[in-house]
Amino acid sequence: MAENTTPASNFILDMVKEDVRNLKYGGHVETRFPPEPNGYLHIGHAKAICLDFGIAREFGGVCHLRMDDTNPAKEDQEYVDAIKEDIHWLGYDWGDHFYYASDFFEQMYECAVELIRRGKAYVCSLTPEEWEEYRGNLYVAGKESPGRSLSIEENLDLFERMKRGEFGDGEKVLRARIDMASPNIHMRDPVIYRIRRVEHFRQGDRWCIYPMYDFAHPLEDALEKVTHSFCTLEFEIHRPLYDWVLQALEWQDPPEQTEFARLSLTYTVMSKRKLLQLVKEKHVNDWDDPRMPTICGLRRRGYTPESLRRFSEMVGITKFNAVTDMALLEYCVREDLNKNASRYLAVLDPVKVVIENYPEGKIEYLDAVNNPELPEAGSREVPFGRELYIDRADFMEEPPKGYFRLAPEREVRLRYGYFIKCTGVVKDADGQVTELRCTYDPETRGGSAPDGRKVKGTIHWVAAATAKCGEARLYDRLFTVPAPGTGDEDFLTQLNPDSLKKVPVMMEPALAALPAGTRVQFERVGYFVMDPDATAECPVFNRTVALKDSWARQQK
RNA sequence: AACCCCGUGGUGUAACGGUAGCACAAGUGGUUUUGGUCCAUUCAGUUCAGGUUCGAAUCCUGGCGGGGUUGCCA
């Protein structure tokens, strides 16, 4: 269970606090997270999960997990399992309050019958096309369906026959009898049951009529004895109907729905349709591609549950349609990983360095601290030898002003190692640097000079003789613009072509031996996580997020 | 055009009707065996116009701006 985080102040917290103080619902708080199992959870869901589970915990209640499976055409067990896994991974648990909306179909049916008995629902035989006309529109009131004048007995009979399967799909619907002139179109006799002969992934063909969300949801909440029902802003206009259903059935202590703004993030997309399109058209590898904003994608990218919870807390809960900067999410994972990730030496785009005055064949072991922020993480030994690799970016033949790293005749420190000075550059026919000749100062073992002289730069390195070669996947933002596809359909044209670069990486031995999922920092490069696909022969690391680099920023 | 919701630094978010604060981003300086971290510091805000009030980001009216709603999806 996610520990201790007291939710940041927000209007929902205040409201619930007030309800508890007034002993509404006897002072109990029961919430629910009700995903439809038709896709994978994303970071936007994480925000809702943190709210739903967080509020329940704050007030000593339970948050239910409910699969809102009222539309058999779209749902599947695969998604149920993935959703459960992601919520647990985030650090939340629903105890024994796991439900399927479809387990309530019988009660919902009874409620619909009761509505008919009370004259508050009727069977409508209008076709969808006809209804378009009857419904009116935003500016024009609707007119009454002929079904409205049926007797209660006729409606009871028709609905019973709908259930028995006497009518074809779409031939009839059950409507709530509310107000055809309401300015809120959802109150113009909304459909509450439709006929749909599709096999339900759990109910099979037991039912051919299925309740609509607007009817089912308040009943699900009420039947589970939920007190506070949080959802996103687009359901705001449905709330009168939510309340109407429970009031029409004279439900005691009905739950109350409260809406908050869904999460929007820069440089990515959150809509299920667009995410699905990215997967289907192979712009990404799958739902768990590390570039995806899905929870499984972020997990694979190396994001921690803690960082996602912290992010949810920082974005807050409001009714304002905000767009949160991706930089905040990146900050949250850096904040966590900086404290907890061990540091290792790894070299991307390696260039060989030969230390001319170091004995051939000699290997010595140097002490390296695993995490300067966390002394209890201990230390390890790093092998050092005459031939090393350093990152190509750590050498410049003609260094510009302000460049602190290796250059001809310049001395730098090898982290945990020695001071070395570059004495020669070897190039191939194209002028590409293939090897650097250096000398080292034996007096500077461990990285400090007895004579007190300083160097400006410290670079990372690995010994060639013991280096393990693997692959580093450098993931970047999925889109090049803060708000992809605002013009809509064109969002794919704004995909970042550099969102994934695979480069060979030379690693110190201890790094290659880490178990999958371990999060580390490659010094001076970024935070990485070992990919689940990694093998002993080829360790694969995904870059979670780059280190801040003031030098790179300066250059721009 | 109808109804509903929402407007606080570049971004996100706080503030019983009583000193507009925090974080991210950006800039500067310092510490540092990671150009990381850390520390210090700067920049920058209540959409507008009226009204109520001793006092308004907060309450009222209107304007402006943004979002939502016309599925037998959720």
Short mmCIF file of N, CA and C (backbone and C1' of nucleotides) in Angstrom, two decimals, chain B residues 8-47:
data_model
loop_
_atom_site.label_atom_id
_atom_site.label_comp_id
_atom_site.label_asym_id
_atom_site.label_seq_id
_atom_site.Cartn_x
_atom_site.Cartn_y
_atom_site.Cartn_z
P U B 8 -6.37 30.95 -14.10
"O5'" U B 8 -6.14 31.91 -12.85
"C5'" U B 8 -5.99 33.31 -13.03
"C4'" U B 8 -5.07 33.89 -11.99
"C3'" U B 8 -3.63 33.42 -12.06
"O3'" U B 8 -2.90 34.16 -13.01
"C1'" U B 8 -4.38 33.30 -9.83
P G B 9 -2.04 33.44 -14.11
"O5'" G B 9 -0.57 33.66 -13.61
"C5'" G B 9 0.52 33.31 -14.44
"C4'" G B 9 1.63 34.33 -14.27
"C3'" G B 9 2.93 33.93 -14.95
"O3'" G B 9 3.44 35.03 -15.69
"C1'" G B 9 3.30 34.43 -12.64
P G B 10 2.94 35.22 -17.16
"O5'" G B 10 3.55 33.93 -17.87
"C5'" G B 10 3.35 33.76 -19.28
"C4'" G B 10 3.86 32.40 -19.69
"C3'" G B 10 3.19 31.23 -18.98
"O3'" G B 10 1.99 30.84 -19.62
"C1'" G B 10 5.53 30.98 -18.85
P U B 11 0.78 30.26 -18.78
"O5'" U B 11 1.36 28.87 -18.27
"C5'" U B 11 1.58 27.80 -19.17
"C4'" U B 11 1.95 26.56 -18.40
"C3'" U B 11 1.03 26.21 -17.25
"O3'" U B 11 -0.14 25.51 -17.69
"C1'" U B 11 3.24 26.10 -16.49
P G B 12 -1.51 25.75 -16.96
"O5'" G B 12 -1.32 24.97 -15.58
"C5'" G B 12 -1.27 23.55 -15.59
"C4'" G B 12 -0.86 23.02 -14.24
"C3'" G B 12 -1.70 23.46 -13.05
"O3'" G B 12 -2.94 22.80 -12.97
"C1'" G B 12 0.58 23.56 -12.48
P U B 13 -4.15 23.45 -12.17
"O5'" U B 13 -3.60 23.61 -10.69
"C5'" U B 13 -3.47 22.49 -9.84
"C4'" U B 13 -2.80 22.89 -8.55
"C3'" U B 13 -3.63 23.73 -7.61
"O3'" U B 13 -4.50 22.91 -6.84
"C1'" U B 13 -1.45 24.65 -7.78
P A B 14 -5.59 23.57 -5.92
"O5'" A B 14 -4.71 24.23 -4.76
"C5'" A B 14 -5.25 25.25 -3.98
"C4'" A B 14 -4.29 25.57 -2.87
"C3'" A B 14 -4.80 26.65 -1.93
"O3'" A B 14 -5.62 26.10 -0.93
"C1'" A B 14 -2.60 27.18 -2.61
P A B 15 -7.05 26.72 -0.67
"O5'" A B 15 -6.70 28.13 0.00
"C5'" A B 15 -6.06 28.17 1.28
"C4'" A B 15 -5.61 29.58 1.55
"C3'" A B 15 -6.70 30.65 1.43
"O3'" A B 15 -7.45 30.80 2.62
"C1'" A B 15 -4.79 31.32 0.22
P C B 16 -8.89 30.11 2.67
"O5'" C B 16 -9.83 31.11 3.46
"C5'" C B 16 -9.80 31.14 4.85
"C4'" C B 16 -11.12 30.65 5.39
"C3'" C B 16 -12.30 31.59 5.13
"O3'" C B 16 -12.94 31.30 3.88
"C1'" C B 16 -12.14 31.13 7.44
P G B 17 -14.20 32.19 3.22
"O5'" G B 17 -13.49 33.60 3.18
"C5'" G B 17 -14.21 34.73 2.77
"C4'" G B 17 -13.28 35.90 2.72
"C3'" G B 17 -12.72 36.30 4.07
"O3'" G B 17 -11.45 36.90 3.87
"C1'" G B 17 -13.90 38.09 3.14
P G B 18 -10.19 36.17 4.48
"O5'" G B 18 -9.22 37.40 4.76
"C5'" G B 18 -8.59 38.08 3.66
"C4'" G B 18 -7.60 39.09 4.19
"C3'" G B 18 -6.60 38.52 5.18
"O3'" G B 18 -5.37 39.23 5.07
"C1'" G B 18 -7.95 40.13 6.27
P U B 19 -4.21 38.51 4.26
"O5'" U B 19 -2.99 39.47 4.58
"C5'" U B 19 -2.97 40.82 4.12
"C4'" U B 19 -1.58 41.17 3.66
"C3'" U B 19 -1.03 40.26 2.55
"O3'" U B 19 -0.20 41.01 1.69
"C1'" U B 19 0.30 40.00 4.48
P A B 20 -0.69 41.23 0.24
"O5'" A B 20 -0.89 39.75 -0.32
"C5'" A B 20 0.25 39.01 -0.66
"C4'" A B 20 -0.15 37.60 -0.97
"C3'" A B 20 0.87 36.82 -1.77
"O3'" A B 20 1.81 36.20 -0.92
"C1'" A B 20 -1.23 36.64 -2.81
P G B 21 3.39 36.45 -1.23
"O5'" G B 21 3.98 34.98 -1.19
"C5'" G B 21 4.27 34.37 0.04
"C4'" G B 21 3.82 32.93 0.02
"C3'" G B 21 4.60 31.97 -0.87
"O3'" G B 21 5.88 31.64 -0.36
"C1'" G B 21 2.32 31.49 -1.01
P C B 22 7.04 31.13 -1.34
"O5'" C B 22 6.56 29.66 -1.71
"C5'" C B 22 6.46 28.66 -0.71
"C4'" C B 22 5.98 27.36 -1.32
"C3'" C B 22 6.77 26.88 -2.53
"O3'" C B 22 7.97 26.23 -2.18
"C1'" C B 22 4.46 26.70 -2.97
P A B 23 9.20 26.24 -3.22
"O5'" A B 23 8.72 25.24 -4.36
"C5'" A B 23 8.55 23.87 -4.08
"C4'" A B 23 7.95 23.17 -5.27
"C3'" A B 23 8.69 23.37 -6.59
"O3'" A B 23 9.79 22.50 -6.73
"C1'" A B 23 6.39 23.74 -6.94
P C B 24 11.00 22.91 -7.70
"O5'" C B 24 10.38 22.76 -9.17
"C5'" C B 24 10.01 21.48 -9.65
"C4'" C B 24 9.35 21.61 -11.01
"C3'" C B 24 10.18 22.31 -12.07
"O3'" C B 24 11.11 21.44 -12.67
"C1'" C B 24 8.00 23.19 -12.09
P A B 25 12.51 22.01 -13.18
"O5'" A B 25 12.07 23.09 -14.27
"C5'" A B 25 11.52 22.67 -15.52
"C4'" A B 25 11.17 23.87 -16.36
"C3'" A B 25 12.29 24.88 -16.57
"O3'" A B 25 13.19 24.47 -17.59
"C1'" A B 25 10.32 26.01 -15.99
P A B 26 14.73 24.76 -17.42
"O5'" A B 26 14.82 26.34 -17.59
"C5'" A B 26 14.39 26.95 -18.79
"C4'" A B 26 14.40 28.45 -18.64
"C3'" A B 26 15.69 29.04 -18.07
"O3'" A B 26 16.70 29.16 -19.04
"C1'" A B 26 13.84 30.00 -16.97
P G B 27 18.22 28.93 -18.57
"O5'" G B 27 18.55 30.24 -17.72
"C5'" G B 27 18.55 31.50 -18.36
"C4'" G B 27 18.76 32.60 -17.36
"C3'" G B 27 20.00 32.50 -16.48
"O3'" G B 27 21.18 32.86 -17.16
"C1'" G B 27 18.16 33.20 -15.18
P U B 28 22.59 32.25 -16.69
"O5'" U B 28 22.84 32.95 -15.29
"C5'" U B 28 23.07 34.36 -15.21
"C4'" U B 28 23.23 34.78 -13.78
"C3'" U B 28 24.29 34.04 -12.98
"O3'" U B 28 25.60 34.52 -13.24
"C1'" U B 28 22.32 34.22 -11.69
P G B 29 26.82 33.47 -13.10
"O5'" G B 29 26.95 33.28 -11.52
"C5'" G B 29 27.49 34.33 -10.72
"C4'" G B 29 27.31 34.01 -9.26
"C3'" G B 29 28.02 32.77 -8.74
"O3'" G B 29 29.40 32.96 -8.53
"C1'" G B 29 25.83 32.81 -7.89
P G B 30 30.38 31.68 -8.58
"O5'" G B 30 30.04 30.89 -7.25
"C5'" G B 30 30.32 31.49 -5.98
"C4'" G B 30 29.82 30.61 -4.87
"C3'" G B 30 30.36 29.18 -4.85
"O3'" G B 30 31.66 29.10 -4.30
"C1'" G B 30 28.03 29.13 -4.48
P U B 31 32.64 27.89 -4.76
"O5'" U B 31 32.03 26.61 -4.06
"C5'" U B 31 31.97 26.52 -2.63
"C4'" U B 31 31.28 25.25 -2.21
"C3'" U B 31 31.84 23.98 -2.84
"O3'" U B 31 33.02 23.54 -2.19
"C1'" U B 31 29.47 23.94 -2.94
P U B 32 34.16 22.86 -3.08
"O5'" U B 32 33.47 21.57 -3.67
"C5'" U B 32 33.02 20.51 -2.82
"C4'" U B 32 32.29 19.49 -3.62
"C3'" U B 32 33.07 18.93 -4.81
"O3'" U B 32 33.94 17.89 -4.41
"C1'" U B 32 30.84 19.48 -5.48
P U B 33 35.47 17.93 -4.87
"O5'" U B 33 35.57 16.72 -5.91
"C5'" U B 33 35.37 16.99 -7.28
"C4'" U B 33 34.89 15.73 -7.98
"C3'" U B 33 33.77 15.03 -7.25
"O3'" U B 33 32.88 14.51 -8.23
"C1'" U B 33 35.56 13.54 -7.64
P U B 34 31.58 15.38 -8.62
"O5'" U B 34 31.00 14.51 -9.81
"C5'" U B 34 31.87 14.09 -10.86
"C4'" U B 34 31.05 13.94 -12.13
"C3'" U B 34 30.22 15.19 -12.47
"O3'" U B 34 30.11 15.28 -13.88
"C1'" U B 34 28.80 13.35 -12.14
P G B 35 30.60 16.61 -14.59
"O5'" G B 35 29.35 17.58 -14.57
"C5'" G B 35 29.16 18.53 -13.53
"C4'" G B 35 28.30 19.66 -14.04
"C3'" G B 35 27.00 19.21 -14.69
"O3'" G B 35 26.04 20.28 -14.60
"C1'" G B 35 28.34 20.25 -16.31
P G B 36 25.12 20.40 -13.30
"O5'" G B 36 24.58 18.95 -12.95
"C5'" G B 36 23.67 18.27 -13.80
"C4'" G B 36 23.26 16.99 -13.14
"C3'" G B 36 22.58 17.16 -11.79
"O3'" G B 36 21.19 17.40 -11.92
"C1'" G B 36 24.29 15.54 -11.62
P U B 37 20.51 18.45 -10.93
"O5'" U B 37 20.80 17.86 -9.48
"C5'" U B 37 20.21 16.64 -9.07
"C4'" U B 37 20.75 16.25 -7.72
"C3'" U B 37 20.54 17.26 -6.62
"O3'" U B 37 19.23 17.17 -6.07
"C1'" U B 37 22.77 16.50 -6.56
P C B 38 18.44 18.46 -5.67
"O5'" C B 38 19.33 19.07 -4.50
"C5'" C B 38 19.56 18.35 -3.30
"C4'" C B 38 20.58 19.06 -2.46
"C3'" C B 38 20.30 20.54 -2.25
"O3'" C B 38 19.40 20.75 -1.19
"C1'" C B 38 22.55 20.26 -2.93
P C B 39 18.34 21.95 -1.25
"O5'" C B 39 19.26 23.21 -0.90
"C5'" C B 39 19.99 23.26 0.31
"C4'" C B 39 20.89 24.46 0.32
"C3'" C B 39 20.24 25.77 -0.11
"O3'" C B 39 19.50 26.37 0.92
"C1'" C B 39 22.32 25.52 -1.22
P A B 40 18.21 27.27 0.56
"O5'" A B 40 18.90 28.60 0.03
"C5'" A B 40 19.71 29.38 0.90
"C4'" A B 40 20.42 30.44 0.11
"C3'" A B 40 19.52 31.37 -0.70
"O3'" A B 40 18.97 32.40 0.09
"C1'" A B 40 21.33 30.64 -2.04
P U B 41 17.51 32.97 -0.28
"O5'" U B 41 17.77 33.70 -1.67
"C5'" U B 41 18.59 34.87 -1.73
"C4'" U B 41 18.86 35.24 -3.17
"C3'" U B 41 17.63 35.53 -4.02
"O3'" U B 41 17.15 36.85 -3.84
"C1'" U B 41 19.08 34.08 -5.21
P U B 42 15.64 37.21 -4.15
"O5'" U B 42 15.70 37.43 -5.72
"C5'" U B 42 16.54 38.45 -6.27
"C4'" U B 42 16.52 38.38 -7.77
"C3'" U B 42 15.13 38.44 -8.40
"O3'" U B 42 14.68 39.77 -8.52
"C1'" U B 42 16.37 36.69 -9.39
P C B 43 13.12 40.08 -8.53
"O5'" C B 43 12.67 39.55 -9.97
"C5'" C B 43 13.28 40.06 -11.14
"C4'" C B 43 12.81 39.27 -12.34
"C3'" C B 43 11.31 39.12 -12.45
"O3'" C B 43 10.73 40.25 -13.08
"C1'" C B 43 12.36 37.02 -12.80
P A B 44 9.66 41.12 -12.27
"O5'" A B 44 8.31 40.37 -12.61
"C5'" A B 44 7.99 40.04 -13.97
"C4'" A B 44 7.18 38.79 -14.00
"C3'" A B 44 6.00 38.77 -13.04
"O3'" A B 44 4.90 39.47 -13.57
"C1'" A B 44 7.17 36.73 -12.91
P G B 45 3.95 40.32 -12.65
"O5'" G B 45 2.75 39.31 -12.39
"C5'" G B 45 2.03 38.77 -13.50
"C4'" G B 45 0.91 37.93 -13.00
"C3'" G B 45 -0.10 38.64 -12.11
"O3'" G B 45 -1.05 39.34 -12.89
"C1'" G B 45 0.49 36.56 -11.16
P U B 46 -1.88 40.58 -12.27
"O5'" U B 46 -2.83 39.93 -11.16
"C5'" U B 46 -4.22 39.85 -11.40
"C4'" U B 46 -4.66 38.41 -11.21
"C3'" U B 46 -6.17 38.23 -11.23
"O3'" U B 46 -6.41 36.95 -11.83
"C1'" U B 46 -5.31 37.42 -9.20
P U B 47 -7.70 36.62 -12.64
"O5'" U B 47 -7.73 37.61 -13.89
"C5'" U B 47 -6.69 37.59 -14.84
"C4'" U B 47 -7.17 38.29 -16.08
"C3'" U B 47 -8.01 39.53 -15.80
"O3'" U B 47 -7.19 40.69 -15.62
"C1'" U B 47 -9.15 38.16 -17.33
#
